Backbone as ProteinMPNN parsed JSONL, in Angstrom:
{"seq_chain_A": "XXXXXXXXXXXXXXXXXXXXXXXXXXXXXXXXXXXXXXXXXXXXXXXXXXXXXXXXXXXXXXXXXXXXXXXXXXXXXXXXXXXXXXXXXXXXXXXXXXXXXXXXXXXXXXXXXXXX", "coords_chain_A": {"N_chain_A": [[139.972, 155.479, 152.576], [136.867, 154.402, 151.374], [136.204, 151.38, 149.357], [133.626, 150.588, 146.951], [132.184, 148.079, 146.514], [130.875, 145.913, 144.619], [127.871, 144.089, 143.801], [127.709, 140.882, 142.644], [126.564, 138.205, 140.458], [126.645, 134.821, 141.244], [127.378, 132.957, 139.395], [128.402, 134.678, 137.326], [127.746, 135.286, 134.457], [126.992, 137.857, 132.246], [125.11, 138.087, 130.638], [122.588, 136.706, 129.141], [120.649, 135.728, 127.104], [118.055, 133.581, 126.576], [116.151, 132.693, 128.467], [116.471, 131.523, 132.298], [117.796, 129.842, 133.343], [120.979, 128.754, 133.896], [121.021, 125.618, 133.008], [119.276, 125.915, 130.95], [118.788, 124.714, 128.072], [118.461, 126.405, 124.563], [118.165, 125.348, 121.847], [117.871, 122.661, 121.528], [116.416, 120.051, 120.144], [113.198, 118.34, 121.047], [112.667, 115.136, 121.946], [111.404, 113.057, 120.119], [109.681, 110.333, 120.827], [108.802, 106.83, 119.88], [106.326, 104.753, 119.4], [106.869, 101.073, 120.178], [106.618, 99.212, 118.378], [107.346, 100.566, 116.405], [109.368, 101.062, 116.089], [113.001, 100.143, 114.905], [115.218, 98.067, 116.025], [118.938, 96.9, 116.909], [120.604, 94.607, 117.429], [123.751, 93.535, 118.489], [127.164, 91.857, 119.148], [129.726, 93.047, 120.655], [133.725, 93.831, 120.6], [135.705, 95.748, 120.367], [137.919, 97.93, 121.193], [137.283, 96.945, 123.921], [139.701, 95.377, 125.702], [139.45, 93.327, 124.605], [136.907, 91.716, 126.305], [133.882, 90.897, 126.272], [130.779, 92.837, 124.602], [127.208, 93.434, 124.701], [125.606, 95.381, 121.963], [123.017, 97.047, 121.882], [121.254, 99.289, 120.128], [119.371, 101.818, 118.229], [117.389, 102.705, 119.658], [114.453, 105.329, 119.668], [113.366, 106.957, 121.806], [112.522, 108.799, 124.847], [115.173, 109.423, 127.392], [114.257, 108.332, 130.366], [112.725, 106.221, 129.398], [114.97, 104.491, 128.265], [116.44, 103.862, 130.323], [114.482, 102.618, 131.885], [114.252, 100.354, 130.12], [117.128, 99.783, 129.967], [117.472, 98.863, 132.618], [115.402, 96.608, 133.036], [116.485, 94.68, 131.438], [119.258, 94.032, 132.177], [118.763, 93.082, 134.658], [117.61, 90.838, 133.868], [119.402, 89.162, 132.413], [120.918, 89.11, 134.364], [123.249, 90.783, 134.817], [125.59, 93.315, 134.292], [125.296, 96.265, 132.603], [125.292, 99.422, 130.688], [124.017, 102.687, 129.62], [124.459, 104.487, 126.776], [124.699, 107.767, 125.594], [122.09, 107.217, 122.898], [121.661, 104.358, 123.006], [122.296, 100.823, 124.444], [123.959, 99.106, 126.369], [125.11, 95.746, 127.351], [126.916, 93.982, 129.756], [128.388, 91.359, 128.637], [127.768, 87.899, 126.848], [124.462, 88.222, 125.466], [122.813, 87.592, 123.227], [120.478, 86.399, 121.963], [119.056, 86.131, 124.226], [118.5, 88.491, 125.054], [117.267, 89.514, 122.077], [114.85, 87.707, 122.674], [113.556, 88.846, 124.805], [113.254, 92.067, 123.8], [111.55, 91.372, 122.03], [109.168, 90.19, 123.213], [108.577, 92.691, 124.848], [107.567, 93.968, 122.42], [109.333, 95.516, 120.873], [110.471, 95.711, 117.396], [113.059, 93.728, 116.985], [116.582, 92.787, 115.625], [118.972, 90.521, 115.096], [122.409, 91.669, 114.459], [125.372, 91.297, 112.761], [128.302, 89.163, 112.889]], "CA_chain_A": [[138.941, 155.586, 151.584], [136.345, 153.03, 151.43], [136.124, 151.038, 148.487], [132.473, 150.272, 146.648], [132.064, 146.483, 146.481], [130.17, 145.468, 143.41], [127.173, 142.711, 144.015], [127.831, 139.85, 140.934], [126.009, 136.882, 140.466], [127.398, 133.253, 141.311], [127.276, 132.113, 137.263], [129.346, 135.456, 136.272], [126.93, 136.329, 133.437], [126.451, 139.508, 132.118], [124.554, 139.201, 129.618], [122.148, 135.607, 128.931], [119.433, 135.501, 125.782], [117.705, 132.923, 126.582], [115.954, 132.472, 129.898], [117.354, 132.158, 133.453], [118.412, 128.37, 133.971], [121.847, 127.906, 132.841], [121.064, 124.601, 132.21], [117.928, 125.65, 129.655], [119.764, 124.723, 126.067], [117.395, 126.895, 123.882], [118.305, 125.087, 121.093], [117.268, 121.39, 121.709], [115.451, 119.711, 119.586], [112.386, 117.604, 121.682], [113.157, 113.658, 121.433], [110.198, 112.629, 119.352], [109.024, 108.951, 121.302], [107.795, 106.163, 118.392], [105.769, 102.887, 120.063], [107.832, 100.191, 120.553], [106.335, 98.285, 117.228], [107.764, 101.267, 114.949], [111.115, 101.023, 116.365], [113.853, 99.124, 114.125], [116.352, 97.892, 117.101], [119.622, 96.072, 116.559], [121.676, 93.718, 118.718], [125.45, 92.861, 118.075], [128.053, 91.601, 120.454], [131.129, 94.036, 120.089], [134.644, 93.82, 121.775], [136.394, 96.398, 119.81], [138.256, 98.774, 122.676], [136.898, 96.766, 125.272], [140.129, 94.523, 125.849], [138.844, 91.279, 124.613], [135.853, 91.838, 126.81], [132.538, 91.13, 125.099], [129.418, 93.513, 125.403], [126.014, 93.234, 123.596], [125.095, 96.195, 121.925], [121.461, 97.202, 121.647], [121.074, 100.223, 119.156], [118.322, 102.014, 117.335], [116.02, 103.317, 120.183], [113.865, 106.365, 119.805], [112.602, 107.231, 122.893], [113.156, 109.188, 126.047], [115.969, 108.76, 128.26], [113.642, 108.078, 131.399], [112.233, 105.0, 129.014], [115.852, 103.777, 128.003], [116.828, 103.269, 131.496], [113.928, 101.293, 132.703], [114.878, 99.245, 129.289], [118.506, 99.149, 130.487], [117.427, 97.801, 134.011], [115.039, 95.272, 133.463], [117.364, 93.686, 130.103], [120.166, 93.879, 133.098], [118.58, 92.184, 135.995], [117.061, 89.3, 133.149], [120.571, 88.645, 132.0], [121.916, 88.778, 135.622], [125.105, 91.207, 134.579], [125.899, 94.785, 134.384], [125.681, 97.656, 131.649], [125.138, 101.229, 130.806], [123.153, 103.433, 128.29], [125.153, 105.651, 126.576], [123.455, 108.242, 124.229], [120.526, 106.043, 122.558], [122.46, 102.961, 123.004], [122.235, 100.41, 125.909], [125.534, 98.143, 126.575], [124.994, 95.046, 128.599], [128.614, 93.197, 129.552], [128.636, 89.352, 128.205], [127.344, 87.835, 124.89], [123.317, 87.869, 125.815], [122.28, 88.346, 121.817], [119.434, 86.183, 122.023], [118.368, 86.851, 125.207], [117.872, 90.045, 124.472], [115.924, 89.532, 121.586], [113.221, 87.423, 122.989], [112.679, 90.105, 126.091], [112.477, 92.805, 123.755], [110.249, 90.994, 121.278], [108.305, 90.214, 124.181], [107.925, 93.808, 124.87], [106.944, 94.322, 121.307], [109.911, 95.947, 119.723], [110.999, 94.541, 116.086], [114.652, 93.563, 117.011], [117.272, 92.18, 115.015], [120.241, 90.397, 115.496], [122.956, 92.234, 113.408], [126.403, 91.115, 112.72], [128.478, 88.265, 113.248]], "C_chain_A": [[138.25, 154.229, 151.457], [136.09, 152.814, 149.922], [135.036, 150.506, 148.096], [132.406, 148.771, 146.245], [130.553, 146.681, 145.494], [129.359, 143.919, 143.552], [127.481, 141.927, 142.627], [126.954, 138.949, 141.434], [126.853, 135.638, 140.601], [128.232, 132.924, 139.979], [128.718, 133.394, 137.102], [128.915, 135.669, 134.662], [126.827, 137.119, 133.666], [125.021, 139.397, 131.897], [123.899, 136.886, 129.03], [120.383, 135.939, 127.762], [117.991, 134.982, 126.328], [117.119, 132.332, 128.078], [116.797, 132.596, 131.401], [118.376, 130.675, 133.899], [119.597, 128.306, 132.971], [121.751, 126.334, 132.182], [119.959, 123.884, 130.665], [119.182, 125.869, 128.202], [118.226, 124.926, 125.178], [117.38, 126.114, 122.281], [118.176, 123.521, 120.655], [116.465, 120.995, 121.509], [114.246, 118.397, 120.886], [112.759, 115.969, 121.115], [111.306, 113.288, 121.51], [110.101, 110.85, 120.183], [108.192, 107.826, 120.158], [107.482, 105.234, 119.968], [106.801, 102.259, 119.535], [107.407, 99.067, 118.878], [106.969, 99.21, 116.099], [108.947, 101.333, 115.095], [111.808, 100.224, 115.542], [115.162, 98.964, 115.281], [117.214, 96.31, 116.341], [120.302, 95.545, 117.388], [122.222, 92.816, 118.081], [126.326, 92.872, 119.398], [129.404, 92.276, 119.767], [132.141, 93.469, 120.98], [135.16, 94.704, 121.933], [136.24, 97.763, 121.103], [137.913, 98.612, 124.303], [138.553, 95.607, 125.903], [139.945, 93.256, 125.902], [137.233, 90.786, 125.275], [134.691, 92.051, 125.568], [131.24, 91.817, 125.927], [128.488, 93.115, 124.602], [125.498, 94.696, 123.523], [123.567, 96.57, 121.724], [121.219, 98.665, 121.467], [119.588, 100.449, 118.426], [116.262, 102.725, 118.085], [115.236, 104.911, 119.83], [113.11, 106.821, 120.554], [113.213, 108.072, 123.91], [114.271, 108.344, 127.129], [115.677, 107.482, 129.821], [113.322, 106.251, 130.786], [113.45, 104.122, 128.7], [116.206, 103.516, 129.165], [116.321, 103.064, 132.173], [114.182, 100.368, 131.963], [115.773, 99.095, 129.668], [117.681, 98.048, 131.952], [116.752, 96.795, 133.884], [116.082, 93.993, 132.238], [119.093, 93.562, 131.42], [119.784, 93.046, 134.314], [117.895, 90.855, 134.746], [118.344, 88.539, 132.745], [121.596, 88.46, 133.106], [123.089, 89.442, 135.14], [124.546, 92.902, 134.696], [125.885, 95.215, 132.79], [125.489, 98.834, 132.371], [123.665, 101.498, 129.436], [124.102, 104.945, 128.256], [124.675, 106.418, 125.193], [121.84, 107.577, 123.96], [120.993, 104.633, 122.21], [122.755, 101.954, 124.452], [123.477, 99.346, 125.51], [125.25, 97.43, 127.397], [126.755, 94.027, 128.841], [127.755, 91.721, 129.325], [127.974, 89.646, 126.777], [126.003, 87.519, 125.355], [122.889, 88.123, 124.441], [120.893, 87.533, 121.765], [118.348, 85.681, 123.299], [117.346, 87.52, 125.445], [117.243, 90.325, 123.508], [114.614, 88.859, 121.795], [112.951, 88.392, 124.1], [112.285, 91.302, 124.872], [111.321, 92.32, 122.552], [108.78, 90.484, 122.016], [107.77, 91.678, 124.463], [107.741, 94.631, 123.902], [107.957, 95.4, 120.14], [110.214, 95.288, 118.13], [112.612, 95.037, 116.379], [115.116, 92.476, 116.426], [118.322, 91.724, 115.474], [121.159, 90.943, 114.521], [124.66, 91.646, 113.643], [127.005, 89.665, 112.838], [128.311, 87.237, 114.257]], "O_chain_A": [[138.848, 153.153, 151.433], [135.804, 153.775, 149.209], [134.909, 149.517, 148.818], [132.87, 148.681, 145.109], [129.55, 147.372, 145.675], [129.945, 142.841, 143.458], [127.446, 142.557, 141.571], [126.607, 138.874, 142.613], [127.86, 135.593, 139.896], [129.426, 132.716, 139.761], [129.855, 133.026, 136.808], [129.671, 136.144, 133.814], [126.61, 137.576, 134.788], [124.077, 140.0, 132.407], [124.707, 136.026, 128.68], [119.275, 136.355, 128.101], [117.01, 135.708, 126.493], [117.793, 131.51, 128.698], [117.583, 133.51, 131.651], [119.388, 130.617, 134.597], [119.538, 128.0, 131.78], [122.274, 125.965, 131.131], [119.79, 122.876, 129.979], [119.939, 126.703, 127.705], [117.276, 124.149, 125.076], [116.429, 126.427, 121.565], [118.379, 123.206, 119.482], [115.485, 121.172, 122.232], [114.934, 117.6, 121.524], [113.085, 115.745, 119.949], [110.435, 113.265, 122.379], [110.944, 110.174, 119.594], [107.076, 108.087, 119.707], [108.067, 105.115, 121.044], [107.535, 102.684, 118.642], [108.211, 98.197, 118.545], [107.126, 98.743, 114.972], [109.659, 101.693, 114.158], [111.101, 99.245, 115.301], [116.032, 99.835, 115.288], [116.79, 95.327, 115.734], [120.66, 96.293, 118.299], [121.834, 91.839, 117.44], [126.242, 93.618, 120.374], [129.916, 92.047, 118.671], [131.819, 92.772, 121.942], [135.413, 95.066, 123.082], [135.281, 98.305, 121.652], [138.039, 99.319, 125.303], [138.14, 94.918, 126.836], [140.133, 92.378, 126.744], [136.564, 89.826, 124.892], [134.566, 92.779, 124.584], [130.798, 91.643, 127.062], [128.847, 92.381, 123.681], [125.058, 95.284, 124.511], [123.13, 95.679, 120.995], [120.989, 99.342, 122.47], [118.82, 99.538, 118.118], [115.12, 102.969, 117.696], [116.157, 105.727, 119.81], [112.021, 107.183, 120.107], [114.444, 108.119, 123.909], [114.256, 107.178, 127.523], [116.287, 106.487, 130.214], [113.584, 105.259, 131.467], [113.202, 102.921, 128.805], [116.425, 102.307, 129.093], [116.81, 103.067, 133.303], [114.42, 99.309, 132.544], [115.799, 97.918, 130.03], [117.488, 96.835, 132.036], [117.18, 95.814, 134.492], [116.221, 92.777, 132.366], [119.941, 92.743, 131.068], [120.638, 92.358, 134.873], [117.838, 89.756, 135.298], [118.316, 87.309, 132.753], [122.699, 87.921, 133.013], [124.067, 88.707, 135.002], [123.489, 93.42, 135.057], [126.415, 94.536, 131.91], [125.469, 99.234, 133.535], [122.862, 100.832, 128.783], [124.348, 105.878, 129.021], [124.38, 105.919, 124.107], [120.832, 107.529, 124.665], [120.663, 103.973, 121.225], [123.395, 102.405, 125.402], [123.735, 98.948, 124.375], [125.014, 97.979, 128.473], [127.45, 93.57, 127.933], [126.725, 91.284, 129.838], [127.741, 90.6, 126.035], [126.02, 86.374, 125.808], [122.432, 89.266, 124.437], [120.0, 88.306, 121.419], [117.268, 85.091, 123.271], [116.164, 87.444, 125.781], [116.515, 91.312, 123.612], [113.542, 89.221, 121.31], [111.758, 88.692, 124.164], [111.089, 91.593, 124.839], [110.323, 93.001, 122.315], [107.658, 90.425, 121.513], [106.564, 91.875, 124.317], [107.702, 95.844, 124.104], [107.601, 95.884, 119.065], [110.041, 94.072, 118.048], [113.189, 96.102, 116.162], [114.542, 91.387, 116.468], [118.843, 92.408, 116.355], [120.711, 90.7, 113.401], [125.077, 91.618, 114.8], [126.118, 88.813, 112.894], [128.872, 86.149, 114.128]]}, "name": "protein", "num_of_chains": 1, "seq": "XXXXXXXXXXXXXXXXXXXXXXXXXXXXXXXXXXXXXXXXXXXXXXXXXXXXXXXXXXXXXXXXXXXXXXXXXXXXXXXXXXXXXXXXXXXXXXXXXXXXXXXXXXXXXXXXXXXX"}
């Protein structure tokens, strides 16, 4: 007896609401973009969970991702070191705190230094 083989889809949905791209999240708010003069940005040197290792944080962006990580790269090749951007938060490794505020006051944000 031959047995009827059932076509499925890859994914293994039945049954999807909301368009065809699993990766469309219908529920995602649009990241609103301010100019770089309405921004309030902060920069603190953290260690806390890094093992003693110091980073400089740089907090408070509102912008697209695409725009935070040409800000990560050029605040990374001016300081000669390595970070990341994680969320809306860029991490550069060492203590660059005022560094990093004359580049981005150069590129017209209002940044602060915050913390100790």
């Amino acid at each position: 007896m031959a047995a009827s083989k059932r076509k499925s889809k890859s994914d293994g949905v039945v049954y999807r609401e909301f368009g065809n791209s699993p990766n469309a999240d219908a529920t995602a708010r649009p990241i609103q973009e301010l100019p770089p003069n309405q921004q309030q940005i902060r920069i603190q040197a953290s260690r806390k969970g890094r093992k003693g290792k110091t980073v400089t944080e740089i907090t408070g962006f509102q912008c697209k991702p695409d725009t935070l990580a040409s800000i990560s790269k050029q605040l990374k090749a001016q300081c000669g070191t390595g970070g990341t951007v994680k969320e809306s938060t860029i991490e550069i490794q060492g203590e660059h705190k005022q560094k990093i505020l004359e580049i981005l006051t150069q590129l017209g944000y209002q940044a602060k230094i915050s913390g100790g």
